[in-house]
PDB file of C-alpha atoms and ligand atoms in Angstrom:
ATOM      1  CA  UNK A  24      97.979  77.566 125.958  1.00  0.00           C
ATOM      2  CA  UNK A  25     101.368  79.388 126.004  1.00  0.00           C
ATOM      3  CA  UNK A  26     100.560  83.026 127.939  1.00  0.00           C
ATOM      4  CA  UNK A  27     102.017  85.358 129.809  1.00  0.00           C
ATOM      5  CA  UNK A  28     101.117  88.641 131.325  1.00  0.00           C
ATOM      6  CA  UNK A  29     103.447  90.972 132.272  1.00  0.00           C
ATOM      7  CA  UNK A  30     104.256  94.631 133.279  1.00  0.00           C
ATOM      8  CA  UNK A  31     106.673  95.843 132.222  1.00  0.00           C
ATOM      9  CA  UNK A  32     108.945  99.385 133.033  1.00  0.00           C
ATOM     10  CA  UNK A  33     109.471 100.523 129.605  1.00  0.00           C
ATOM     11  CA  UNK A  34     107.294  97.995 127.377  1.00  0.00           C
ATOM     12  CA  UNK A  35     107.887 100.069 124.003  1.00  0.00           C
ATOM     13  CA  UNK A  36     111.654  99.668 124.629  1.00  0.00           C
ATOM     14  CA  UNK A  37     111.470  95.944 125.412  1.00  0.00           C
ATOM     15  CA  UNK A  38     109.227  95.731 121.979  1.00  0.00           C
ATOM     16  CA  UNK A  39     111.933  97.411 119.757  1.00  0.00           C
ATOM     17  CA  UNK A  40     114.433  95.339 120.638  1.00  0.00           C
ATOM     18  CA  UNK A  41     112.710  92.245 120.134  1.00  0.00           C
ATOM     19  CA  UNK A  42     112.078  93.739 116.723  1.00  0.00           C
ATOM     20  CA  UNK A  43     115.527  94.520 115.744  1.00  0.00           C
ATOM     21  CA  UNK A  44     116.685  91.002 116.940  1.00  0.00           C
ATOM     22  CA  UNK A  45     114.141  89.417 114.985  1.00  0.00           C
ATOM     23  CA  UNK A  46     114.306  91.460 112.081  1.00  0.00           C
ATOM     24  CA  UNK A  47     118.588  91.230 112.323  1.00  0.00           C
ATOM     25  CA  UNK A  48     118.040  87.306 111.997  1.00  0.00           C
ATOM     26  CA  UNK A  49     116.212  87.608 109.075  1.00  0.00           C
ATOM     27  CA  UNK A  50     112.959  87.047 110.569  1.00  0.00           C
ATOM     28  CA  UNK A  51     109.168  87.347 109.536  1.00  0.00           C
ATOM     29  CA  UNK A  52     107.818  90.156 111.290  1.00  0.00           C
ATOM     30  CA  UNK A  53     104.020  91.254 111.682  1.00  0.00           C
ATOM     31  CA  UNK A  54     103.622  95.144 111.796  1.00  0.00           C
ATOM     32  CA  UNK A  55      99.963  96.828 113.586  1.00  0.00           C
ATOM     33  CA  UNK A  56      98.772 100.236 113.964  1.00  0.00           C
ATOM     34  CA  UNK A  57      97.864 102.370 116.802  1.00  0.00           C
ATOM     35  CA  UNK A  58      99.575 104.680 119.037  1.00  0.00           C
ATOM     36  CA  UNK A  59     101.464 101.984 121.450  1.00  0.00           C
ATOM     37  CA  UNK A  60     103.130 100.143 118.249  1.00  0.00           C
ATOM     38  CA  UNK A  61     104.524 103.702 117.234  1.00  0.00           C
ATOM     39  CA  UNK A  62     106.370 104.110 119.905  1.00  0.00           C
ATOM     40  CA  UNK A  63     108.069 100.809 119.926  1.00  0.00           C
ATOM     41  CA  UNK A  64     108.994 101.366 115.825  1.00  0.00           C
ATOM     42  CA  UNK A  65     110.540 105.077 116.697  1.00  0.00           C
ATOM     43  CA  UNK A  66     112.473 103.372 119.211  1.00  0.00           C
ATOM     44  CA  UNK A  67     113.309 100.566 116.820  1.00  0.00           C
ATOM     45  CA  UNK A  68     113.993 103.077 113.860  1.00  0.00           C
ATOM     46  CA  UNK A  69     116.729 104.553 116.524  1.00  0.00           C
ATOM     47  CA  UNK A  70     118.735 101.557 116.354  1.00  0.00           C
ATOM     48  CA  UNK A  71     119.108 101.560 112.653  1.00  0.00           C
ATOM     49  CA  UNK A  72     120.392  97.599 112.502  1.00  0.00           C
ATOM     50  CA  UNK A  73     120.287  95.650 109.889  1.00  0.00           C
ATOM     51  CA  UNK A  74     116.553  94.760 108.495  1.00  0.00           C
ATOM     52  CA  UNK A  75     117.572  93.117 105.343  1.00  0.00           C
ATOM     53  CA  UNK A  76     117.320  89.747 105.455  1.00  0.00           C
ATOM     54  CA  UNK A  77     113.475  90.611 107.158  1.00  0.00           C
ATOM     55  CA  UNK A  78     110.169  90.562 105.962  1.00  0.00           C
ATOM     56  CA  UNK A  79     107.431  92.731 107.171  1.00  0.00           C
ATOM     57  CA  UNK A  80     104.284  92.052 107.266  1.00  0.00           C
ATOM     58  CA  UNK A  81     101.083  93.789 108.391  1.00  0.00           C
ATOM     59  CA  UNK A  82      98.094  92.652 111.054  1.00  0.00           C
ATOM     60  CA  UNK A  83      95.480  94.872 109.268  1.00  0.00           C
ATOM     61  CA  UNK A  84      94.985  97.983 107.397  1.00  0.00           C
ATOM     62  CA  UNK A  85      92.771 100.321 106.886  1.00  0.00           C
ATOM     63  CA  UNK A  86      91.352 100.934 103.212  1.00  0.00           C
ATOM     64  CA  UNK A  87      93.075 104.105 102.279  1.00  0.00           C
ATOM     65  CA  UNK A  88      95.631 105.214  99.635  1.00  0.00           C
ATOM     66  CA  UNK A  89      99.482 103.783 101.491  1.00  0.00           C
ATOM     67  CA  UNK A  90     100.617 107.823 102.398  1.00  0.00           C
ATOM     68  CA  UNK A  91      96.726 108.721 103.892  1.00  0.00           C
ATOM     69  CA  UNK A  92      96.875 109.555 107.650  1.00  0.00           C
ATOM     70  CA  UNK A  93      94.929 106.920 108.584  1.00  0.00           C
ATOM     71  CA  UNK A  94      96.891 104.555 106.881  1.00  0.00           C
ATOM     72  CA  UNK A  95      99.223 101.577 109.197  1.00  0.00           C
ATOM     73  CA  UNK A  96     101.291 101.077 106.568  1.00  0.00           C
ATOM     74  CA  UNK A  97     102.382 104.906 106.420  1.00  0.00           C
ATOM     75  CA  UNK A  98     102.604 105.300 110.229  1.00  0.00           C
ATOM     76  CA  UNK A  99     105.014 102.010 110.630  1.00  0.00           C
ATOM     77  CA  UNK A 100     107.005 103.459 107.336  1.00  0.00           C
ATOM     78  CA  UNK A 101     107.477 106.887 108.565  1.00  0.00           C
ATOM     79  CA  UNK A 102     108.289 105.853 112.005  1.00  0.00           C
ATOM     80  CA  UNK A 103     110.627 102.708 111.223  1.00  0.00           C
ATOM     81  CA  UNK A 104     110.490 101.424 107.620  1.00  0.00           C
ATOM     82  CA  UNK A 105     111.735 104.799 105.870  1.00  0.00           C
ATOM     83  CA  UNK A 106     114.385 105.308 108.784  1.00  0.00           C
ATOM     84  CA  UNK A 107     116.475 101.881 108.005  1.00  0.00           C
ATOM     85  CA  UNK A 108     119.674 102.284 106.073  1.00  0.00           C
ATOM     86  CA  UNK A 109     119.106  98.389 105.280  1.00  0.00           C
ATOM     87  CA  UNK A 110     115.255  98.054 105.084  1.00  0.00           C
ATOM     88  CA  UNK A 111     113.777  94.637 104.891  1.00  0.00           C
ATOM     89  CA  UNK A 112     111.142  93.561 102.161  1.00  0.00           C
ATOM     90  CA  UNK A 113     107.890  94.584 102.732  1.00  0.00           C
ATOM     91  CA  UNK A 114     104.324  93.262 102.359  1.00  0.00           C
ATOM     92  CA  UNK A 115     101.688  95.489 102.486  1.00  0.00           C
ATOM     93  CA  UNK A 116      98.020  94.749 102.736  1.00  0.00           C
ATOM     94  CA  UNK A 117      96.613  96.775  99.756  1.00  0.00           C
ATOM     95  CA  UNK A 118      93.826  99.356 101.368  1.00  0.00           C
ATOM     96  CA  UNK A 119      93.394 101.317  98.018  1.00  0.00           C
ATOM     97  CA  UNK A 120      92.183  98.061  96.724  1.00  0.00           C
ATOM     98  CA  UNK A 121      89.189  97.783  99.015  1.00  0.00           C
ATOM     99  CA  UNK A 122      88.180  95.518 101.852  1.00  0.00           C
ATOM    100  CA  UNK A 123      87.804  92.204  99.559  1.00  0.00           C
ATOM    101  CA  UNK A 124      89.943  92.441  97.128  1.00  0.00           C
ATOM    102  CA  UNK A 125      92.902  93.759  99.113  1.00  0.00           C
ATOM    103  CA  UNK A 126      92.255  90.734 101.303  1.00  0.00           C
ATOM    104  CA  UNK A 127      92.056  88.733  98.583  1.00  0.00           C
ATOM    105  CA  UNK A 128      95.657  89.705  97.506  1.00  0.00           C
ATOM    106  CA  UNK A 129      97.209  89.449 100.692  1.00  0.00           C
ATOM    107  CA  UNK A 130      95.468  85.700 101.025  1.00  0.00           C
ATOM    108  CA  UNK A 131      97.803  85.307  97.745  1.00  0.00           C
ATOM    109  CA  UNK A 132     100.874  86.483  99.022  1.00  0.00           C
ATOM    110  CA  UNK A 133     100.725  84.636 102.292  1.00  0.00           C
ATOM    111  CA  UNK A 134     100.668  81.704 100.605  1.00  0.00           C
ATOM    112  CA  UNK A 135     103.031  82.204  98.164  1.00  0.00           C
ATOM    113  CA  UNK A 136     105.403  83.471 100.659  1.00  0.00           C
ATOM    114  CA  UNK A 137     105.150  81.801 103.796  1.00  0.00           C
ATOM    115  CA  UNK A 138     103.003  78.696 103.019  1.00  0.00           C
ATOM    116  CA  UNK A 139     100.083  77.524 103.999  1.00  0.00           C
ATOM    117  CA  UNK A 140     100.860  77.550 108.202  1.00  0.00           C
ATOM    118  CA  UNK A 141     102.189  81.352 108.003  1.00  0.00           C
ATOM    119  CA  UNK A 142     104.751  80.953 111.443  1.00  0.00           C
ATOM    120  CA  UNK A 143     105.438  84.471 112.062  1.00  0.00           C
ATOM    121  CA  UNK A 144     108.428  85.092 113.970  1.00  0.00           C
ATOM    122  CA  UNK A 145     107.354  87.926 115.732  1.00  0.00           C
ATOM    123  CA  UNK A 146     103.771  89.051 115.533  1.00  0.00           C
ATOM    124  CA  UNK A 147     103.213  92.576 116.959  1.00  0.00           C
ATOM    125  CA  UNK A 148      99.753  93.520 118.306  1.00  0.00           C
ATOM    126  CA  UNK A 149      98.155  96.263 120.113  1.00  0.00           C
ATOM    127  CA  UNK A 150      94.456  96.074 121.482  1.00  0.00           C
ATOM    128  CA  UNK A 151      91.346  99.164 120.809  1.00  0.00           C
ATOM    129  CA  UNK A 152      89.335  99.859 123.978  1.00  0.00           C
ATOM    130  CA  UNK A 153      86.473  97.394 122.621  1.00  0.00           C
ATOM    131  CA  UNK A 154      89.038  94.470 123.323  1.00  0.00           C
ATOM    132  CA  UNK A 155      89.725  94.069 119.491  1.00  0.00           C
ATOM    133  CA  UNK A 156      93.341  92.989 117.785  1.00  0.00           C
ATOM    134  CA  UNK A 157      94.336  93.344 114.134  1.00  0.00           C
ATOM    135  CA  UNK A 158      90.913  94.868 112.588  1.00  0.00           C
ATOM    136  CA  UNK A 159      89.072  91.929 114.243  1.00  0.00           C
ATOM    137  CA  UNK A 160      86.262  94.040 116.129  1.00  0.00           C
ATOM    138  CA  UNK A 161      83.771  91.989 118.788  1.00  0.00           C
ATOM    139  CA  UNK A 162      80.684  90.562 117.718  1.00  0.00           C
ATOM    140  CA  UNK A 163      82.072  91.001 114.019  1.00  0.00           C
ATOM    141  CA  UNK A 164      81.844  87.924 111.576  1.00  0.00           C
ATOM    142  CA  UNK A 165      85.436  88.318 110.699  1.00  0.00           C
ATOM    143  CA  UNK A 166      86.392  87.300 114.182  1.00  0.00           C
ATOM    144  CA  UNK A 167      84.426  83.526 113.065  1.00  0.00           C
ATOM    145  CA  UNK A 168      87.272  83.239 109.911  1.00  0.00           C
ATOM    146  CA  UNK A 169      88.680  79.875 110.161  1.00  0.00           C
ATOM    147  CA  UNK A 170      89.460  78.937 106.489  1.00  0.00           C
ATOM    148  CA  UNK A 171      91.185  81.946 105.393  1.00  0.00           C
ATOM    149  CA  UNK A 172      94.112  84.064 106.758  1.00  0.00           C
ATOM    150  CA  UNK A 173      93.131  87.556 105.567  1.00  0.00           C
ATOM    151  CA  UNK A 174      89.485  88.657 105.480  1.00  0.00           C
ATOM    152  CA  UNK A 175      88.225  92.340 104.146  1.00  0.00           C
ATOM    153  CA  UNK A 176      86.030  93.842 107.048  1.00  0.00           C
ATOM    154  CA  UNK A 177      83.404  96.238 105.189  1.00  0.00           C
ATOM    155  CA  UNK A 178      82.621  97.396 108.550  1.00  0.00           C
ATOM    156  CA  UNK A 179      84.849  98.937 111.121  1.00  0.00           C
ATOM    157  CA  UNK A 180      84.067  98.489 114.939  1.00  0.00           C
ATOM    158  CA  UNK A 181      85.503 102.030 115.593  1.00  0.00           C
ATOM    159  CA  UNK A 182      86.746 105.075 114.446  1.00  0.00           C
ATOM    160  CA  UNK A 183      88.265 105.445 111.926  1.00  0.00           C
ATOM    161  CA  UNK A 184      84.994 104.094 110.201  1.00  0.00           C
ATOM    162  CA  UNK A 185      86.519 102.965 106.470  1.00  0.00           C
ATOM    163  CA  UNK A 186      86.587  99.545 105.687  1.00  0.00           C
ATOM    164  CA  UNK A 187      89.499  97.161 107.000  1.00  0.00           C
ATOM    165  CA  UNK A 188      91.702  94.453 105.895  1.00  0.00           C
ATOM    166  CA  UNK A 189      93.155  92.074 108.291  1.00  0.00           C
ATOM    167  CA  UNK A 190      94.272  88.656 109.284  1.00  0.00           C
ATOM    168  CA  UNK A 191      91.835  86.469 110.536  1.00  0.00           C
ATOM    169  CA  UNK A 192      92.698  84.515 114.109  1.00  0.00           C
ATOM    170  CA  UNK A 193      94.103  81.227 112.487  1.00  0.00           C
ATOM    171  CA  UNK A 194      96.352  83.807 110.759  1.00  0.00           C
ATOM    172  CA  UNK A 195      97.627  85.267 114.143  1.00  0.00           C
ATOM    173  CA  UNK A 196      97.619  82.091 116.315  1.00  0.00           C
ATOM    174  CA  UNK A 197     100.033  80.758 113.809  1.00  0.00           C
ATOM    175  CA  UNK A 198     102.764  83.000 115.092  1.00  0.00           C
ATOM    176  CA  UNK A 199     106.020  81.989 116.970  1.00  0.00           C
ATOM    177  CA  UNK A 200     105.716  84.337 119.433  1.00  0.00           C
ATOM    178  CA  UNK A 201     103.594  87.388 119.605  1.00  0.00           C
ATOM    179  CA  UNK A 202     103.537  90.304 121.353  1.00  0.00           C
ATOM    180  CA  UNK A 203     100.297  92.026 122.874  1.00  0.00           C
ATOM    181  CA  UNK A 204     101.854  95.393 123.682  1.00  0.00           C
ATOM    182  CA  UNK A 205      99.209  97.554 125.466  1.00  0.00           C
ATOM    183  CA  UNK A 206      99.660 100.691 127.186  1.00  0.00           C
ATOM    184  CA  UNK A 207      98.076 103.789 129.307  1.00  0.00           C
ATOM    185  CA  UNK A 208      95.248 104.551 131.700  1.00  0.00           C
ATOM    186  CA  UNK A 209      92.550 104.030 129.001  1.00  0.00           C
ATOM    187  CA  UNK A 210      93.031 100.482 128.399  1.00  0.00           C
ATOM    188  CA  UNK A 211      93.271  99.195 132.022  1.00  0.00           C
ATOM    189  CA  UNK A 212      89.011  98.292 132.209  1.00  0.00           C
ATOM    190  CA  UNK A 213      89.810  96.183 128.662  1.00  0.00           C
ATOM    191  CA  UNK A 214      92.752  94.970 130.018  1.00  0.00           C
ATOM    192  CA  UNK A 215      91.274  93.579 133.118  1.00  0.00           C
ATOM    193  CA  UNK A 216      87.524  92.814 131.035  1.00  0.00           C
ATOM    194  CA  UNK A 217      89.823  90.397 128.426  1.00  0.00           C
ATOM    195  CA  UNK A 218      92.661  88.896 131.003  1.00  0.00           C
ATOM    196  CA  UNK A 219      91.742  89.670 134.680  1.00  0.00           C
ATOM    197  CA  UNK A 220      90.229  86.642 136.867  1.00  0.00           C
ATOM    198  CA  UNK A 221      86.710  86.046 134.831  1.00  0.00           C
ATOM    199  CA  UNK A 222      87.693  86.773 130.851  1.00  0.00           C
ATOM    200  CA  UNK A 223      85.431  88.118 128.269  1.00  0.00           C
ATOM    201  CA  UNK A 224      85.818  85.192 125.332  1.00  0.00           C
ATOM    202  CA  UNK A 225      84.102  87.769 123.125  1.00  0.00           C
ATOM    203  CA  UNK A 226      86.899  90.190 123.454  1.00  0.00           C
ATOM    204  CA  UNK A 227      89.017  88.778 120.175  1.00  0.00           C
ATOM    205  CA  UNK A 228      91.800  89.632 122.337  1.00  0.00           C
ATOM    206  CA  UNK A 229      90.947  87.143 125.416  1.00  0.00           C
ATOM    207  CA  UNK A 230      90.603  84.442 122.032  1.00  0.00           C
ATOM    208  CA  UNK A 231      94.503  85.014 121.019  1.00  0.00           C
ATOM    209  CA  UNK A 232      95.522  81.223 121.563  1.00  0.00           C
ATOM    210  CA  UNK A 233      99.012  80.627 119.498  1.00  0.00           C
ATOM    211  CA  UNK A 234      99.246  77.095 118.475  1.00  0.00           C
ATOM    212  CA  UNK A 235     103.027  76.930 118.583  1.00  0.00           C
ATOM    213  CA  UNK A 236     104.332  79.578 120.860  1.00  0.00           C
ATOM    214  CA  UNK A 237     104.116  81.569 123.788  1.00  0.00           C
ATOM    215  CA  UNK A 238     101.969  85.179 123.346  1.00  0.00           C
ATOM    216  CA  UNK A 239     103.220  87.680 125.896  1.00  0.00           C
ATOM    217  CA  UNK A 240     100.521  90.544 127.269  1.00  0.00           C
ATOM    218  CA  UNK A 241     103.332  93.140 127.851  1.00  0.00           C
ATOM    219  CA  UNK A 242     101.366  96.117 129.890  1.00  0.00           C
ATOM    220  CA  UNK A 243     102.396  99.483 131.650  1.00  0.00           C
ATOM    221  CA  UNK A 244     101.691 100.416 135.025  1.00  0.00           C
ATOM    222  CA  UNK A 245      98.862 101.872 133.912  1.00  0.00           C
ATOM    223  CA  UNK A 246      97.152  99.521 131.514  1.00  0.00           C
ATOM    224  CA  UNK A 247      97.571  97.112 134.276  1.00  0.00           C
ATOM    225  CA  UNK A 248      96.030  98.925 137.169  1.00  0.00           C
ATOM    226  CA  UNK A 249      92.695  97.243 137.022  1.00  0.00           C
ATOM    227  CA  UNK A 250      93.951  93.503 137.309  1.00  0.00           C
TER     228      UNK A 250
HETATM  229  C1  6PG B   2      94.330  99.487 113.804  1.00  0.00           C
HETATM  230  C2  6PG B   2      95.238  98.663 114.654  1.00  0.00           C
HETATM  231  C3  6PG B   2      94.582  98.247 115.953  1.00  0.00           C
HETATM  232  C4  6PG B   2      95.412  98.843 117.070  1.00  0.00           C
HETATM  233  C5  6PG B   2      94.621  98.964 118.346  1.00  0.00           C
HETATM  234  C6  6PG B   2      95.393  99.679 119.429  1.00  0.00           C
HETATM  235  O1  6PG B   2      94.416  99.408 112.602  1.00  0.00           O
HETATM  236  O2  6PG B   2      93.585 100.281 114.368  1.00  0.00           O
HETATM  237  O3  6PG B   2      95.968  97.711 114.042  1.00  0.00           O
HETATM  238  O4  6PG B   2      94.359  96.897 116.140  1.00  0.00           O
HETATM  239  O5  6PG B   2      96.582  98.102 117.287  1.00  0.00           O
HETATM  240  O6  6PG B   2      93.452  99.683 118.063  1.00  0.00           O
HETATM  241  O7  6PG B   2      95.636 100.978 119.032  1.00  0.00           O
HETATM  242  P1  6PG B   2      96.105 102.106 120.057  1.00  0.00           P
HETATM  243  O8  6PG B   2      97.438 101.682 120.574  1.00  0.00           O
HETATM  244  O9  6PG B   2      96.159 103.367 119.232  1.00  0.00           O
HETATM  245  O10 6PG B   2      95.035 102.150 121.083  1.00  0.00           O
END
């Protein structure tokens, strides 16, 4: 397996570049949620390059109308997408649709669009305090999904409690290279539970394996005070 950890100085900074050189070579690019991914796509949205040859994807969603609050899709296109002069094309996992058949859909336009080995160029993840990535939450079936790449999740692991889409592991171990950006003082016990000396394998995050690249567990200072 292809891993590295690392701390970096300013790891939101470092992630919106890689973005914007992906995304300026016309790259396939996997969007997440959370607070640490936000940063990174202000950052990115400051650049303003050229995102039109790109396509965006998403790691998960939550099942909510595209402009709720809650929604990933309206946090990365208020922070980033809507801020391009020269967007990209975007795919978005389908919340309104519900948990099975938004999955369902995205399934469909995976393989329509990338195949059936989905090689992400870039695939962006953050990880929750209970060690999970995309929507897949510990101890959840979903985390099991080998045959399909998206799976509907009726039942969140944490707040907030609606149902989820998301990509299942093969989905996100077919990347390129991938990103596990994870940062601040509340993460450092799940930081150290999924990657320090003796890992958790039922942290979905300590399972990330990608079959033909190198992931890269890019921490602050403070995520990475418990290792
Ligand atoms: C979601 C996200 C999720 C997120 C982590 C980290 O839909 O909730 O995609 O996987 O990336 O929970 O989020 P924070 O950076 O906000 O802790």
């Amino acid at each position: 397996m292809s891993r590295e950890i690392r701390v970096g100085d300013d790891p939101a900074t470092e992630v919106a570049e890689r973005l914007t050189e992906v995304a300026m070579a016309g790259g396939h690019v996997v969007l997440t949620g959370g607070s640490s991914p936000k940063r990174a796509y202000e950052i990115a949205a400051g650049h303003d390059a050229d995102w039109s040859g790109a396509t965006v994807w998403f790691s998960d969603e939550r099942c909510v109308p595209p402009t709720h609050p809650d929604s990933n899709f309206a946090m990365a296109d208020r922070a980033l997408l809507s801020q391009l002069s020269a967007g990209p094309a975007v795919v978005r996992m389908e919340g309104e649709a519900g948990p099975d058949a938004g999955a369902g859909s995205y399934e469909a336009e995976i393989r329509a669009r990338a195949g059936d080995d989905p090689r992400w160029n870039l695939l962006l993840l953050g990880m929750g305090p209970d060690g999970h990535i995309a929507s897949l939450f510990p101890g959840k079936p979903e985390v099991e999904e080998r045959g399909r790449f998206a799976v509907g999740v009726p039942l969140a692991g944490m707040e907030p409690q609606v149902p989820r889409i998301s990509l299942t592991m093969p989905a996100l171990c077919s990347a390129r290279e991938a990103i596990l950006l994870i940062t601040g003082e509340s993460k450092a016990a799940p930081v150290a539970r999924a990657f320090g000396e003796d890992p958790d394998r039922s942290l979905p995050a300590a399972q990330l394996e990608l079959r033909y690249g190198t992931l890269t567990v890019l921490l602050d200072e403070a995520a990475a005070s418990k290792l």
